[in-house]
Amino acid sequence: MEENDPSGLAAAVLAGERRALARAITLIESSRPDHRERADALLEALLPEAGRSVRLGVSGAPGAGKSTFIEAFGRHLIDAGHRVAVLAVDPSSKRSGGSILGDKTRMEALARDGAAFIRPSPAGTTLGGVARRTREAMLACEAAGFDVVLVETVGVGQSETAVADMVDMFLLLLQPGGGDELQGIKRGIVELADLVLVNKADGELESRARRTAADYEAAIHLLRPSAPGWTVRVQTCSALTGAGIPEAWEAVGAFREALGAGLDERRTRQATAWMWNEVAEGALDALRRDGALRALAGRLEGEVAAGRAAPAAAARRLLTRFLAGS
Amino acid sequence: MEENDPSGLAAAVLAGERRALARAITLIESSRPDHRERADALLEALLPEAGRSVRLGVSGAPGAGKSTFIEAFGRHLIDAGHRVAVLAVDPSSKRSGGSILGDKTRMEALARDGAAFIRPSPAGTTLGGVARRTREAMLACEAAGFDVVLVETVGVGQSETAVADMVDMFLLLLQPGGGDELQGIKRGIVELADLVLVNKADGELESRARRTAADYEAAIHLLRPSAPGWTVRVQTCSALTGAGIPEAWEAVGAFREALGAGLDERRTRQATAWMWNEVAEGALDALRRDGALRALAGRLEGEVAAGRAAPAAAARRLLTRFLAGS
């Protein structure tokens, strides 16, 4: 059985077998230690064929029309000959096992297309864990020949930074209106966007969408110095009529052209930062798994919270025990 | 000699002796291990008397008039009966040993006042190290009876997040104009501000300052959902004429009132997050100090950067060796 053999599974993924890709991601998402080892072997085999996709984060608050946008955008890409994978990062989905993409009625047409691959958010207890598995799933999708990967987030939490750290470009979807009602998106999220799309620019909302885009454009240019070589764009689109969808993809192309070699540097930075993050998180995990240390950590954390111990001194006490005892 | 005895030094700091405070901070800033131990003992003695200040971050690009603002703002606070400490976080100052507050001609009048205490940025190789020492210096200033602590940053780097993580409220100073020229402040910094002050609102720049404030107010309200209970304010001031300086301090009061008990929760969160950060950084430091591990880390980092190793797998290899060997 190829699922018990990482190299057989890798070969099937590389051959573009969808069910093999689904199984590969299930293996990547597993928290069983023996699965983890096989997942590492699998990723090692896939890695040389990964990295050749356009990696896009897509964020937006509920109501911005994220699923219909991804459906229309994905459709447009597939019609242009691309193969599109859609992944999601949503740590809050741990209870439902993937709420944001788990709803079977969403992205129906896209899900049926052979050139598309849609995968809900992995279940997980921590954002770090969910993000890690999504990152590795992205590599598997790339190795399976998907040349555009969309990573969706809900736009209301901490996941956006994690997604911005794994993609080339971050798209933020807004709805017409905005202003004081503020779209339900959290502080810090507009900051991450390389491209802002005001969706629902159709029918009687069209002029309102244009006004919203103009307002955001002015605000963004005032508050946000551009990344080197790129000035954030604000555009309108309609997932319903398809207006502005080709232009959104053109903006992605313009962004990639503007960054040029900077894109490779960005990926290298992301990958090494990811490695060090994993090391730091892994060390903390090991510390928390140790019963005696966990008790000490809990006590010190309480003292720090109550203002009875200085954070750095508490950290040093914990570290001394950790480094001596492990 | 009291400087060799943490409890004697602590008593002198608590008695409000300025030279003892200066010596205490020098001890806190030292990287010698024996000094570190004494600094921990000192902080433990000071901690019960710390925490009773208003902690303010003050950021702004060169040209925004940060020193003259701090001088005028500090003067206003001292006249109202407060005691004001000014610290700085600027990792780039490692060469000069404190560039941003090191210039003796800056804040001259304030520096001469007995109710003020001004300390340049500690020298340091990492932002983490500089931030840690500034945080501990802040505790020492509080224990010495300073009831307002201003932590200054240059507004052009990564230091601002570190400062926002150690203060109650973050003030951003701008100059009239802004817009496309963007004030020289980096992406993400306006996001941190709880209060934006457009300085130099005097003479012929006054109307321009008001326009800039109005523009920023509109932009901020569009892009930035407020923190719970607080809507970011944008005000004008003139460090030269003193106009708007009392109003800036009133905004600090309004912020503290708006947050209420949330302020204590914020400090508790900051302190525990700081502890865990220190643990993670300390573990990474220990790893990097180990010769064999450092070589392995360098090799793995190179493989990850070149796309030949998956970041998580590389991290696991490093961690396994680290946890087994230390």
XYZ file of C-alpha atoms in Angstrom:
652
model
C 0.000 0.000 0.000
C 1.480 3.298 -1.037
C 0.046 5.110 1.991
C 2.406 3.156 4.200
C 5.360 4.053 2.043
C 6.387 7.698 1.811
C 8.281 7.257 -1.439
C 5.345 5.514 -3.130
C 3.013 8.231 -1.884
C 5.444 10.906 -3.047
C 5.577 9.374 -6.524
C 1.775 9.363 -6.719
C 1.603 13.000 -5.562
C 4.227 13.993 -8.122
C 2.209 12.156 -10.792
C -0.665 14.481 -9.931
C -3.001 11.913 -8.378
C -5.563 13.898 -6.412
C -6.324 11.159 -3.918
C -2.621 10.733 -3.232
C -2.362 14.470 -2.547
C -5.327 14.253 -0.171
C -3.702 11.325 1.639
C -0.369 13.144 1.749
C -1.996 16.132 3.430
C -3.797 13.856 5.886
C -0.404 12.385 6.780
C 1.080 15.894 7.139
C -1.803 16.891 9.413
C -1.496 13.876 11.671
C -0.045 14.410 15.114
C 1.019 10.775 15.604
C 4.815 10.606 15.985
C 5.202 7.732 13.504
C 3.088 9.680 10.991
C 5.260 12.714 11.643
C 8.356 10.771 10.653
C 6.731 9.522 7.475
C 5.467 13.018 6.714
C 9.036 14.320 7.014
C 10.271 11.661 4.589
C 7.406 12.492 2.244
C 8.157 16.226 2.337
C 11.827 15.587 1.719
C 10.876 13.691 -1.441
C 8.422 16.397 -2.555
C 10.558 19.426 -1.752
C 12.639 19.480 -4.973
C 9.386 19.780 -6.951
C 7.779 22.367 -4.655
C 8.096 26.130 -4.765
C 6.900 26.719 -8.304
C 3.532 28.294 -7.488
C 2.174 31.751 -6.905
C 1.357 31.792 -3.199
C -1.495 34.106 -2.282
C -3.097 34.819 1.071
C -6.774 35.779 0.855
C -8.365 37.377 3.877
C -11.643 39.106 4.552
C -14.239 39.371 7.256
C -17.424 37.307 7.122
C -19.721 39.090 4.699
C -17.001 40.254 2.341
C -17.852 37.414 -0.001
C -14.657 35.452 0.373
C -15.948 32.106 -0.888
C -17.678 33.560 -3.934
C -14.557 35.582 -4.679
C -12.298 32.542 -4.421
C -14.712 30.629 -6.616
C -14.765 33.353 -9.310
C -11.034 34.044 -9.028
C -10.196 30.341 -9.132
C -12.506 29.872 -12.119
C -10.743 32.683 -13.965
C -7.336 31.158 -13.253
C -8.404 27.694 -14.361
C -9.839 29.081 -17.582
C -6.433 30.658 -18.177
C -4.798 27.244 -17.816
C -3.721 27.342 -14.179
C -4.214 24.686 -11.548
C -5.462 26.120 -8.284
C -5.208 24.781 -4.742
C -7.195 26.415 -1.937
C -6.061 25.880 1.642
C -7.207 27.539 4.847
C -5.787 28.623 8.175
C -8.363 28.894 10.911
C -7.339 27.684 14.356
C -10.872 28.329 15.634
C -12.027 25.488 13.412
C -10.617 22.880 15.762
C -14.050 21.943 17.018
C -15.707 21.512 13.672
C -12.576 20.133 12.071
C -12.431 22.870 9.465
C -15.191 25.414 9.565
C -14.176 27.919 6.956
C -13.790 25.539 4.079
C -15.715 22.668 5.616
C -19.093 23.793 4.405
C -19.751 21.526 1.448
C -22.091 23.993 -0.193
C -19.289 26.512 -0.575
C -17.182 26.734 -3.722
C -19.175 23.912 -5.207
C -18.352 24.482 -8.845
C -14.677 24.979 -8.117
C -14.496 21.864 -5.939
C -15.822 19.756 -8.817
C -13.147 20.966 -11.220
C -10.198 18.668 -11.830
C -7.857 21.647 -11.998
C -8.815 22.736 -8.484
C -8.024 21.220 -5.121
C -9.825 22.472 -2.018
C -8.850 21.527 1.490
C -10.394 22.780 4.752
C -8.349 24.134 7.636
C -6.559 21.406 9.570
C -7.823 20.808 13.078
C -5.380 21.957 15.706
C -5.024 23.405 19.123
C -2.530 26.145 18.325
C -2.178 28.612 15.510
C 1.447 27.522 15.187
C 0.406 23.923 14.602
C -2.315 24.814 12.119
C 0.000 27.192 10.243
C 2.820 24.624 10.098
C 0.539 21.997 8.598
C -0.923 24.457 6.100
C 2.574 25.452 5.042
C 3.552 21.854 4.490
C 0.263 21.139 2.688
C 1.121 24.060 0.396
C 4.433 22.388 -0.512
C 2.569 19.147 -1.266
C 0.085 20.980 -3.522
C 2.966 22.605 -5.384
C 4.677 19.244 -5.865
C 1.373 17.904 -7.226
C 1.496 20.542 -9.946
C -0.809 23.262 -8.599
C 0.727 26.518 -9.744
C -1.465 28.891 -7.758
C -2.076 28.291 -4.057
C -4.657 30.405 -2.248
C -4.438 30.351 1.536
C -7.674 31.620 3.046
C -8.107 33.185 6.504
C -11.142 34.634 8.218
C -9.686 38.090 8.788
C -10.748 38.421 12.382
C -7.901 36.916 14.335
C -4.192 36.325 14.619
C -3.988 33.918 11.699
C -3.343 36.638 9.169
C 0.232 37.285 10.242
C 0.965 33.560 10.049
C -0.480 33.458 6.538
C 1.380 36.609 5.453
C 4.542 34.803 6.583
C 3.917 31.893 4.235
C 2.679 33.565 1.049
C 4.171 35.826 -1.616
C 1.339 38.338 -1.559
C -1.538 39.124 0.757
C -4.991 40.000 -0.648
C -7.589 41.643 1.555
C -11.236 41.523 0.532
C -13.570 44.282 1.733
C -17.205 45.023 1.109
C -18.604 48.368 -0.001
C -19.272 50.665 2.917
C -16.570 50.322 5.475
C -15.734 53.559 7.208
C -16.910 53.664 10.769
C -18.489 50.247 10.754
C -15.024 48.993 9.951
C -15.915 45.801 8.183
C -15.340 43.602 11.205
C -11.659 43.229 10.418
C -9.157 43.479 13.226
C -6.458 45.999 13.877
C -3.315 45.212 11.949
C -4.861 43.307 9.062
C -5.065 46.120 6.509
C -1.362 46.641 7.248
C -0.567 43.225 5.819
C -2.368 43.708 2.507
C -0.438 44.057 -0.731
C -3.694 44.279 -2.678
C -7.071 45.439 -1.363
C -10.168 44.370 -3.287
C -13.547 45.944 -2.634
C -15.899 43.147 -3.635
C -19.607 43.338 -4.543
C -18.981 46.161 -7.007
C -22.169 45.325 -8.910
C -25.741 46.637 -9.271
C -26.661 49.358 -6.889
C -23.555 48.777 -4.766
C -21.172 49.579 -7.596
C -20.789 53.292 -6.967
C -20.542 52.697 -3.251
C -17.772 50.155 -3.877
C -15.863 52.718 -5.939
C -16.195 55.308 -3.188
C -15.004 52.783 -0.615
C -12.012 51.913 -2.798
C -11.136 55.598 -3.205
C -11.391 56.158 0.556
C -9.175 53.191 1.318
C -6.702 54.150 -1.349
C -6.288 57.611 0.182
C -6.052 56.191 3.701
C -3.583 53.477 2.770
C -1.306 55.843 0.926
C -1.309 58.125 3.940
C -0.705 55.487 6.593
C 1.285 52.833 4.809
C 4.677 53.310 3.312
C 4.973 50.835 0.454
C 7.105 47.753 0.403
C 10.286 48.229 -1.643
C 9.197 48.436 -5.258
C 5.469 48.052 -4.658
C 2.699 50.494 -3.880
C -0.389 48.831 -2.434
C -3.285 48.835 -4.900
C -6.951 49.194 -4.068
C -9.326 47.847 -6.729
C -12.981 46.926 -7.012
C -14.350 43.626 -8.209
C -17.537 41.624 -8.351
C -17.392 37.918 -7.724
C -20.996 37.875 -9.004
C -20.495 39.474 -12.428
C -16.789 38.732 -12.776
C -15.949 42.404 -13.192
C -12.488 43.230 -11.878
C -11.506 39.566 -11.460
C -9.023 39.558 -14.382
C -7.669 42.867 -13.079
C -7.114 41.316 -9.650
C -4.969 38.601 -11.249
C -3.152 41.248 -13.297
C -2.300 43.023 -10.048
C -0.772 39.780 -8.775
C 1.400 39.666 -11.888
C 2.393 43.313 -11.472
C 3.324 42.643 -7.852
C 5.516 39.696 -8.783
C 7.184 41.700 -11.506
C 7.745 44.647 -9.177
C 9.365 42.467 -6.529
C 11.484 40.549 -9.017
C 14.388 38.854 -7.247
C 12.998 40.226 -3.990
C 10.397 37.488 -4.113
C 13.013 34.733 -3.823
C 14.694 36.608 -0.997
C 11.338 36.915 0.728
C 10.762 33.166 0.492
C 14.242 32.435 1.803
C 13.629 34.768 4.752
C 10.240 33.158 5.385
C 11.718 29.646 5.338
C 14.614 30.370 7.709
C 12.378 32.380 10.059
C 9.976 29.450 10.023
C 12.776 27.057 10.983
C 13.837 29.190 13.952
C 10.236 29.665 15.020
C 9.799 25.925 15.029
C 12.931 25.495 17.117
C 11.714 28.053 19.679
C 8.212 26.582 19.785
C 9.596 23.070 19.980
C 11.801 24.006 22.927
C 8.803 25.553 24.719
C 6.740 22.449 23.946
C 9.426 20.211 25.412
C 9.531 22.382 28.505
C 5.753 22.227 28.909
C 5.675 18.460 28.422
C 8.052 17.988 31.367
C 5.829 17.532 34.426
C 8.132 19.105 37.011
C 9.017 22.022 34.767
C 5.377 22.586 33.877
C 4.510 22.937 37.543
C 7.383 25.363 38.082
C 6.386 27.301 34.962
C 2.801 27.598 36.186
C 3.938 28.864 39.576
C 6.385 31.382 38.083
C 3.808 32.568 35.570
C 1.416 33.243 38.447
C 4.077 35.194 40.340
C 4.924 37.235 37.249
C 1.237 37.934 36.600
C 0.794 39.059 40.213
C 3.826 41.346 39.938
C 5.775 39.384 42.557
C 8.485 38.116 40.212
C 10.335 39.913 37.409
C 9.673 38.230 34.040
C 13.320 37.941 33.040
C 14.367 36.508 36.408
C 11.493 33.997 36.307
C 12.505 33.034 32.779
C 16.090 32.503 33.863
C 15.036 30.225 36.732
C 12.923 28.178 34.359
C 15.650 28.008 31.729
C 18.330 26.946 34.180
C 16.190 24.009 35.278
C 15.250 23.208 31.689
C 18.800 23.220 30.341
C 20.136 21.259 33.298
C 17.397 18.667 33.382
C 16.466 17.821 29.837
C 29.915 49.911 49.359
C 26.262 49.810 48.554
C 26.919 49.137 44.865
C 28.273 45.744 45.798
C 25.190 44.997 47.849
C 21.863 44.720 46.015
C 19.795 45.328 49.139
C 21.725 48.473 50.018
C 21.410 49.707 46.458
C 17.709 48.858 46.470
C 17.193 50.862 49.653
C 18.950 53.865 48.127
C 16.844 53.592 44.943
C 13.664 53.360 47.003
C 14.784 56.434 48.958
C 14.839 58.246 45.639
C 18.597 58.778 45.355
C 19.256 59.638 41.734
C 22.797 58.359 41.694
C 21.655 55.058 43.158
C 19.058 54.793 40.381
C 21.729 55.484 37.782
C 23.961 52.810 39.328
C 21.041 50.386 39.505
C 20.373 50.817 35.796
C 24.074 50.392 35.001
C 23.932 47.100 36.910
C 20.762 46.078 35.025
C 22.452 46.899 31.715
C 25.588 44.917 32.448
C 26.042 41.638 30.634
C 28.474 40.181 33.194
C 26.943 37.038 34.735
C 27.755 38.078 38.322
C 26.196 41.483 37.651
C 23.165 39.722 36.202
C 22.676 37.815 39.445
C 22.939 40.968 41.509
C 20.589 42.758 39.119
C 18.041 39.983 39.637
C 18.313 40.354 43.411
C 18.009 44.121 43.057
C 14.907 43.852 40.862
C 13.316 41.419 43.261
C 13.758 43.987 46.027
C 12.416 46.836 43.855
C 9.488 44.986 42.305
C 6.970 45.486 45.161
C 7.393 49.251 44.732
C 7.302 49.240 40.930
C 4.286 49.417 38.654
C 2.803 52.676 39.880
C 3.619 54.834 36.889
C 1.964 55.824 33.659
C 4.024 54.048 31.009
C 4.095 55.830 27.675
C 5.867 54.943 24.457
C 6.832 57.951 22.331
C 7.790 57.334 18.730
C 8.380 59.537 15.736
C 10.673 59.778 12.759
C 13.681 62.080 12.796
C 12.349 65.558 12.104
C 9.083 65.120 13.979
C 10.557 67.029 16.910
C 10.651 64.179 19.376
C 13.208 65.656 21.791
C 11.568 69.075 21.923
C 8.204 67.389 22.419
C 9.508 65.233 25.266
C 11.100 68.298 26.797
C 7.854 70.336 26.622
C 5.653 67.401 27.635
C 7.972 66.483 30.518
C 8.075 70.141 31.651
C 4.271 70.243 31.679
C 4.079 67.049 33.748
C 6.701 68.255 36.234
C 4.873 71.557 36.648
C 1.774 69.522 37.468
C 3.687 67.714 40.218
C 4.765 64.573 38.407
C 8.204 62.997 38.355
C 9.224 61.953 34.850
C 11.726 59.355 33.687
C 12.750 59.190 30.019
C 14.260 55.971 28.673
C 15.031 54.920 25.128
C 15.049 51.795 23.006
C 17.340 51.992 20.019
C 19.323 48.874 19.140
C 21.134 50.801 16.410
C 22.778 52.852 19.138
C 25.159 50.034 20.019
C 28.060 51.747 18.365
C 27.626 55.138 19.937
C 26.412 53.689 23.210
C 23.114 55.514 23.060
C 22.582 57.749 20.089
C 19.019 58.887 20.504
C 19.303 60.223 24.008
C 23.060 60.411 24.093
C 23.320 63.868 22.592
C 24.016 66.064 25.572
C 22.508 69.126 23.942
C 19.098 67.467 23.772
C 16.491 67.916 26.498
C 18.903 70.119 28.372
C 16.409 71.908 30.575
C 14.589 68.699 31.431
C 17.824 66.870 32.245
C 18.723 69.551 34.807
C 15.421 69.189 36.664
C 15.446 67.129 39.849
C 12.013 65.743 39.009
C 13.282 64.308 35.734
C 15.585 61.397 35.008
C 16.924 60.867 31.510
C 18.776 57.776 30.411
C 20.062 56.952 26.918
C 19.390 53.657 25.161
C 21.452 50.799 26.565
C 24.089 49.434 24.247
C 23.272 45.984 22.955
C 23.587 43.669 20.039
C 19.965 42.542 19.843
C 16.650 44.330 20.091
C 15.573 41.690 22.610
C 18.492 42.500 24.866
C 18.016 46.262 24.609
C 14.261 45.951 25.211
C 14.744 43.664 28.234
C 17.121 46.110 29.888
C 14.864 49.070 29.154
C 11.925 47.200 30.692
C 13.910 46.484 33.809
C 15.206 50.064 33.939
C 11.558 51.177 33.800
C 10.798 49.090 36.897
C 13.769 50.682 38.676
C 12.562 54.192 37.764
C 9.109 53.368 39.105
C 10.572 52.063 42.352
C 12.535 55.316 42.623
C 9.261 57.231 42.590
C 8.983 58.358 38.976
C 5.280 58.257 38.208
C 5.468 58.859 34.468
C 7.907 56.870 32.333
C 8.409 57.852 28.704
C 10.076 55.245 26.516
C 11.391 56.826 23.337
C 12.003 55.064 20.005
C 13.161 56.360 16.665
C 10.148 55.239 14.682
C 12.044 53.733 11.806
C 12.672 50.177 12.861
C 11.451 47.126 14.701
C 11.835 48.629 18.162
C 8.325 50.047 18.218
C 6.601 46.705 18.704
C 8.941 45.930 21.591
C 8.124 49.289 23.156
C 4.374 48.890 22.593
C 4.710 45.588 24.470
C 6.123 47.301 27.543
C 4.013 50.467 27.846
C 0.384 51.279 28.636
C -0.090 53.604 25.702
C 1.766 54.364 22.500
C 2.125 57.965 21.249
C 3.173 58.663 17.682
C 4.544 62.060 16.777
C 4.167 63.304 13.204
C 5.075 66.520 11.486
C 2.760 68.628 9.339
C 2.674 67.429 5.766
C 2.781 63.694 5.609
C 0.758 62.222 2.806
C 2.850 60.825 0.028
C 6.193 61.633 1.553
C 5.051 59.472 4.442
C 7.064 61.030 7.220
C 9.807 58.428 7.070
C 7.955 56.105 9.428
C 7.844 52.420 8.658
C 4.932 50.206 7.787
C 3.123 49.008 10.892
C 4.003 51.873 13.208
C 0.845 53.954 12.830
C -0.999 50.723 13.677
C 0.536 50.736 17.133
C -0.477 54.279 18.049
C -3.136 54.957 20.641
C -2.619 58.695 20.252
C -1.255 60.501 17.200
C 0.152 63.989 17.708
C 0.917 66.273 14.786
C 3.673 68.443 16.197
C 4.916 71.857 14.988
C 1.383 73.259 14.904
C 2.666 76.798 15.227
C 3.249 79.852 13.013
C 2.740 79.257 9.362
C 2.656 75.470 9.801
C -0.410 75.582 12.063
C -3.079 75.228 9.393
C -1.041 72.592 7.616
C -0.762 70.657 10.889
C -4.542 70.790 11.315
C -5.068 69.494 7.795
C -2.568 66.694 8.399
C -4.360 65.767 11.628
C -7.727 65.726 9.849
C -6.330 63.525 7.068
C -4.813 61.077 9.530
C -7.957 61.042 11.631
C -10.045 60.057 8.605
C -7.514 57.450 7.500
C -7.087 55.943 10.933
C -10.806 55.666 11.524
C -11.171 53.924 8.212
C -8.285 51.499 8.580
C -8.012 50.899 12.271
C -10.715 49.362 14.393
C -10.315 50.743 17.893
C -9.019 48.854 20.878
C -11.831 47.817 23.225
C -13.132 51.010 24.795
C -10.759 53.399 23.029
C -10.890 55.220 19.730
C -7.498 56.465 18.569
C -7.251 60.246 18.798
C -5.347 62.512 16.433
C -4.424 65.901 17.893
C -2.105 68.763 17.068
C 0.472 70.282 19.370
C 3.464 72.581 19.367
C 6.442 71.720 21.486
C 7.613 75.268 20.710
C 4.610 77.257 21.963
C 3.219 74.618 24.292
C -0.122 74.590 22.493
C -1.814 71.198 22.703
C 0.653 69.820 25.266
C -1.871 69.842 28.157
C -4.402 68.290 25.782
C -1.947 65.504 24.952
C -1.686 64.669 28.653
C -5.493 64.856 28.962
C -5.732 62.279 26.185
C -3.459 59.995 28.216
C -5.845 60.356 31.153
C -8.848 59.672 28.936
C -7.147 56.560 27.579
C -6.426 55.240 31.057
C -9.979 55.931 32.138
C -11.379 54.273 29.009
C -9.327 51.129 29.558
C -10.050 50.948 33.286
C -9.363 47.466 34.615
C -8.246 46.527 31.098
C -4.998 48.328 31.824
C -4.054 45.899 34.598
C -4.982 42.969 32.400
C -2.820 44.440 29.656
C 0.147 44.691 32.011
C -0.364 41.137 33.225
C -0.472 39.892 29.643
C 2.652 41.893 28.809
C 4.553 40.480 31.792
C 3.703 36.826 31.161
C 4.327 37.176 27.418
C 7.662 38.740 28.281
C 8.559 35.787 30.510
C 7.794 33.252 27.778
C 9.658 35.317 25.223
C 12.689 35.302 27.473
C 12.433 31.541 27.866
C 12.254 31.031 24.097
C 15.102 33.468 23.425
C 17.155 31.967 26.222
C 16.715 28.479 24.785
C 17.796 29.721 21.343
C 20.782 31.474 22.913
C 21.823 28.277 24.676
C 21.532 26.413 21.408
C 23.650 28.976 19.574
C 26.309 28.975 22.284
C 26.834 25.229 21.824
C 29.595 24.849 19.253
C 28.457 21.561 17.689
C 24.837 22.660 17.567
C 25.768 26.024 16.100
C 27.544 24.302 13.232
C 24.566 22.029 12.624
C 22.189 25.014 12.816
C 24.240 26.909 10.252
C 24.257 23.956 7.891
C 20.510 23.333 8.265
C 19.741 27.009 7.840
C 21.655 26.968 4.571
C 19.741 23.910 3.354
C 16.417 25.503 4.281
C 17.378 28.745 2.549
C 18.340 26.807 -0.571
C 15.029 24.939 -0.516
C 16.734 21.567 0.029
C 15.333 20.969 3.538
C 11.849 21.603 4.907
C 11.963 24.149 7.740
C 9.966 22.045 10.209
C 12.034 18.926 9.563
C 15.276 20.900 9.946
C 13.960 22.373 13.185
C 13.119 18.925 14.507
C 16.615 17.633 13.749
C 18.141 20.570 15.575
C 15.768 20.241 18.527
C 16.368 16.529 18.935
C 20.101 17.124 19.208
C 19.567 20.122 21.494
C 17.224 18.340 23.897
C 19.371 15.209 23.969
C 22.672 16.984 24.415
C 22.122 19.865 26.760
